[in-house]
Amino acid sequence: MNVIVSNELQSKLANIDVDIIKSINGSFEASELIEMFKDFFYSKMILDVTAIKQYKELRSYEELVKGLDADKIIFVLPEGSSLCTPNFLSKLISMGIYNFTTNLNGVKFLIKKSNTLKDVEGILKMASSSNSSSPSNNENNNSSLEAPTSIAPKAGGKTTVIGVKNVTEDAGASTLIYMMKKELTMTYGSAKVIAIEINKKDFELFNDQNMISTNDTSIKNEIDRHQDKNIILLDLNNFKGENICDEIIYLMEPSTIKLNALVSRNKVVFSKLVDQKVVLNKSLLLNHDISDFEKESGLHVFYNIPPLDERKRNSVINDFLIRLGLLASDSGGEDGSNRIFGLFRR
């Protein structure tokens, strides 16, 4: 059974679907929390860090982990706050604190499986690179931490066309494009970003006039008609004419059943995706899991996207677009929080 200690994030944590034996709300000194829980049996403590008085001070965390088992605490951080930075998180890691997240999916994942140092070591490298003033995009060789690619909107007003294609069945291309378009629109404006799906009508369900449907015989004309746009996002579906795109994202949901179904339909599918931009979507894989996946499949994973709520703005999508080179590294988020939680994938 688990316990919840909450404060500012109480309403968020109230929606979590896990077994809870005890829940308290308020602001406490680290010593008070130690006294309350040092002899209390629990599996995991879900700790809203704003419930710690002076939660922005490292000494509060130092005191807490001296009195309680850090491996049993899941630290829930306010998204976009100054805590979600490489420098601050690296200090937590140095204390033996490896289990931190900003959302409920992360909490549920960490309840099932605690992080190890290997899972968060990339954050230490990011902090080290930042402190040494080295280029921030080269700090880690983790598969989702590549430098932004050179597909940013072209000079002279030429349109950039990005295709997204489901490789595993229902990998989420339509919803991902919807979230990408929303984020890009905040930078470029609604008149400069459009999404087009080919041979389907799913986009109609989003009720967005800048998400339209066409078929494979009309797609080239549709692209020509929107040359005034900075970015066109294409949901390719079963369309084969992929040469119309400047870049293609190959989307895979890395669940066992989806991957096995994929291989059963096409035993050489992975060999056809070598050197392509493979993105894992709706994924709960951690760094070492991704490494195992890459070894088994022979593929290189460009980015790993966790399950997301498309109704909200997600810093992961912002970071993904930065990796693609479609957004500048300072567009959205605070104090590098987008970058760090693109690394610490939840």
XYZ file of C-alpha atoms in Angstrom, residues 29-316:
288
model
C 9.208 20.377 7.795
C 11.346 17.483 6.599
C 11.807 16.474 10.249
C 8.015 16.297 10.695
C 7.657 13.935 7.745
C 10.432 11.751 9.081
C 8.762 11.548 12.475
C 5.382 10.678 10.911
C 6.640 7.939 8.614
C 9.860 6.487 10.059
C 7.936 3.665 11.771
C 5.024 3.534 9.336
C 4.952 0.632 6.883
C 4.254 1.586 3.253
C 5.336 0.448 -0.195
C 5.875 3.887 -1.762
C 5.405 7.471 -0.624
C 4.044 9.756 -3.336
C 5.460 13.075 -2.217
C 4.302 16.363 -3.690
C 7.501 18.311 -3.045
C 5.552 21.504 -2.376
C 4.442 19.771 0.836
C 8.035 20.192 2.086
C 8.688 23.555 3.679
C 11.607 25.196 1.853
C 11.177 22.638 -0.940
C 13.444 24.670 -3.205
C 16.312 24.243 -0.717
C 18.533 21.191 -1.148
C 19.063 20.866 2.596
C 15.378 19.884 2.961
C 15.945 16.870 0.708
C 19.220 16.011 2.419
C 17.463 15.866 5.774
C 14.542 13.866 4.399
C 16.621 11.085 2.844
C 18.707 10.753 5.981
C 15.582 9.775 7.900
C 13.568 7.924 5.206
C 14.420 5.438 2.456
C 14.852 7.512 -0.737
C 14.114 4.470 -2.899
C 10.588 4.309 -1.455
C 9.791 7.972 -2.182
C 8.454 9.243 -5.521
C 9.117 12.977 -5.697
C 6.423 14.751 -7.736
C 7.757 18.075 -9.041
C 5.714 21.046 -10.277
C 5.952 20.914 -14.064
C 7.913 23.789 -15.583
C 9.331 24.871 -12.229
C 12.941 25.733 -11.438
C 13.284 22.258 -9.906
C 12.963 20.634 -13.339
C 16.481 21.553 -14.438
C 19.622 19.471 -14.892
C 21.534 21.297 -12.166
C 18.887 20.880 -9.476
C 18.056 17.287 -10.383
C 21.723 16.323 -10.500
C 21.991 17.471 -6.889
C 19.077 15.219 -5.958
C 20.691 12.321 -7.783
C 23.906 12.853 -5.827
C 21.837 12.313 -2.641
C 20.544 8.986 -3.962
C 17.195 10.396 -5.133
C 16.399 8.764 -8.485
C 12.597 8.639 -8.478
C 11.117 11.936 -9.633
C 8.498 12.893 -12.181
C 5.985 15.625 -13.033
C 2.887 13.598 -13.886
C 0.648 10.698 -12.882
C 1.943 8.333 -15.567
C 5.387 8.734 -14.093
C 4.094 8.073 -10.590
C 2.348 4.872 -11.650
C 5.414 3.697 -13.522
C 7.733 4.335 -10.563
C 5.385 2.505 -8.215
C 5.898 -0.594 -10.330
C 9.617 -0.130 -10.907
C 11.995 2.205 -9.119
C 14.704 3.961 -11.084
C 18.357 3.152 -10.677
C 21.323 5.441 -11.182
C 21.635 4.144 -14.743
C 18.140 5.406 -15.550
C 18.977 8.997 -14.591
C 22.689 9.207 -15.345
C 21.975 11.221 -18.492
C 20.810 14.074 -16.280
C 24.235 14.157 -14.636
C 25.818 14.477 -18.068
C 23.457 17.280 -19.016
C 24.323 19.153 -15.829
C 28.028 18.593 -16.407
C 27.791 19.881 -19.979
C 25.834 22.922 -18.860
C 28.314 23.771 -16.125
C 31.285 23.424 -18.449
C 29.566 25.595 -21.115
C 29.825 22.873 -23.697
C 27.144 22.634 -26.420
C 23.976 21.509 -24.698
C 22.836 19.269 -27.511
C 25.852 16.998 -27.343
C 25.714 16.111 -23.658
C 24.412 12.586 -23.912
C 24.455 9.739 -26.380
C 21.081 8.493 -25.190
C 18.862 7.549 -28.088
C 16.330 10.338 -27.536
C 18.873 13.087 -26.934
C 20.123 13.882 -30.367
C 20.983 17.366 -31.509
C 18.161 19.010 -33.431
C 18.144 17.956 -37.048
C 18.284 20.337 -39.972
C 14.640 20.276 -41.027
C 13.660 23.659 -39.639
C 11.427 25.758 -41.907
C 13.452 26.787 -44.911
C 14.619 30.241 -45.801
C 12.723 32.201 -48.408
C 9.318 31.043 -47.168
C 9.519 27.530 -48.608
C 7.219 25.082 -46.875
C 8.591 22.225 -44.768
C 6.616 18.985 -45.088
C 6.839 16.489 -42.213
C 5.247 13.066 -42.603
C 4.191 10.815 -39.739
C 3.558 7.143 -40.423
C 2.279 4.427 -38.086
C 4.502 1.355 -38.236
C 2.749 -0.643 -35.528
C -1.042 -0.625 -35.719
C -2.729 2.413 -34.116
C 0.592 3.869 -32.980
C -1.054 7.275 -32.526
C -0.013 9.315 -35.570
C -3.236 11.333 -35.734
C -3.152 12.408 -32.094
C 0.579 13.090 -32.163
C 0.140 15.341 -35.207
C -2.681 17.160 -33.390
C -0.389 17.870 -30.413
C 2.513 18.869 -32.673
C 0.289 21.251 -34.616
C -1.000 22.894 -31.439
C 2.535 23.470 -30.169
C 3.848 24.736 -33.503
C 0.886 27.096 -33.878
C 1.917 28.860 -30.662
C 5.187 29.829 -32.362
C 4.279 30.259 -36.032
C 0.615 31.259 -35.757
C -2.492 29.383 -36.870
C -2.191 30.657 -40.450
C 1.257 29.091 -40.925
C 0.776 25.468 -39.782
C -1.589 22.906 -41.281
C -2.121 19.163 -40.886
C -3.327 16.915 -43.706
C -4.315 13.252 -43.495
C -4.313 10.973 -46.508
C -7.023 8.386 -47.227
C -8.780 8.759 -43.863
C -11.261 11.056 -42.107
C -9.982 10.908 -38.517
C -8.944 14.571 -38.479
C -12.597 15.628 -38.699
C -13.020 14.453 -35.086
C -10.628 17.137 -33.819
C -12.933 19.940 -35.061
C -9.947 21.987 -36.237
C -10.251 23.866 -39.519
C -6.484 23.585 -40.053
C -6.624 19.791 -39.992
C -7.968 18.538 -43.313
C -8.386 15.262 -45.187
C -7.564 14.291 -48.751
C -6.682 11.210 -50.798
C -3.532 9.956 -52.483
C -4.489 11.314 -55.890
C -5.016 14.850 -54.574
C -2.280 15.175 -51.967
C 0.300 16.826 -54.230
C -2.200 19.453 -55.313
C -3.171 19.996 -51.682
C 0.444 20.585 -50.712
C 0.918 22.998 -53.615
C -2.209 24.852 -52.493
C -0.686 25.435 -49.046
C 2.748 26.687 -50.037
C 2.047 29.805 -47.971
C 2.434 27.681 -44.807
C 5.664 27.304 -42.851
C 4.963 23.709 -41.883
C 2.689 20.997 -43.254
C 2.221 17.888 -41.114
C 1.094 14.807 -43.040
C -0.596 11.745 -41.588
C 0.577 9.351 -44.276
C -1.479 6.303 -43.258
C -1.024 3.775 -46.118
C 0.206 6.349 -48.650
C 3.378 5.191 -50.433
C 4.532 8.427 -52.065
C 6.780 9.388 -49.205
C 9.102 11.376 -51.471
C 6.794 14.368 -51.048
C 8.082 14.804 -47.472
C 11.210 16.590 -46.283
C 11.305 14.236 -43.287
C 9.317 11.215 -42.146
C 8.728 10.077 -38.583
C 8.127 6.329 -38.280
C 5.943 5.773 -35.243
C 5.986 2.595 -33.159
C 4.155 1.638 -29.979
C 6.698 -0.628 -28.224
C 4.283 -2.943 -26.416
C 4.919 -6.672 -26.779
C 1.624 -7.371 -28.520
C 2.027 -4.532 -31.043
C 5.623 -5.429 -31.885
C 4.894 -9.137 -32.225
C 1.904 -8.398 -34.454
C 4.105 -6.172 -36.609
C 6.790 -8.825 -37.046
C 4.213 -11.510 -37.766
C 2.948 -9.415 -40.691
C 6.374 -8.445 -41.990
C 9.440 -10.268 -40.723
C 11.886 -7.850 -42.376
C 10.168 -4.643 -41.307
C 12.966 -3.569 -38.962
C 15.613 -3.880 -41.665
C 13.622 -1.430 -43.817
C 13.680 1.162 -41.027
C 17.417 1.237 -40.439
C 18.700 4.839 -40.639
C 15.128 6.187 -40.494
C 13.662 8.440 -37.794
C 12.044 5.866 -35.520
C 9.998 7.350 -32.678
C 8.440 5.314 -29.879
C 4.980 6.552 -28.915
C 2.715 5.773 -25.950
C 5.843 4.292 -24.436
C 6.804 3.543 -20.833
C 10.328 2.421 -21.696
C 13.268 3.822 -19.737
C 16.781 4.428 -21.027
C 18.062 0.886 -20.486
C 14.862 -0.577 -22.000
C 15.407 1.544 -25.114
C 18.979 0.287 -25.374
C 17.694 -3.304 -25.227
C 15.082 -2.517 -27.882
C 17.722 -1.023 -30.172
C 19.969 -4.079 -29.809
C 17.128 -6.508 -30.516
C 15.647 -4.598 -33.450
C 18.814 -3.152 -34.978
C 17.139 0.257 -35.049
C 18.156 3.630 -33.670
C 15.443 5.324 -31.613
C 15.272 9.044 -32.298
C 12.843 9.882 -29.491
C 10.658 8.195 -26.870
C 7.228 9.710 -26.162
C 5.243 8.586 -23.093
C 1.435 8.390 -22.942
C 0.153 11.983 -22.995
C -3.105 13.864 -22.491
C -3.710 15.575 -25.826
C -6.052 18.091 -24.178
C -3.141 19.655 -22.309
C 0.052 21.341 -23.391
C 2.893 18.835 -22.961
C 6.509 19.852 -22.494
C 7.547 16.528 -24.054
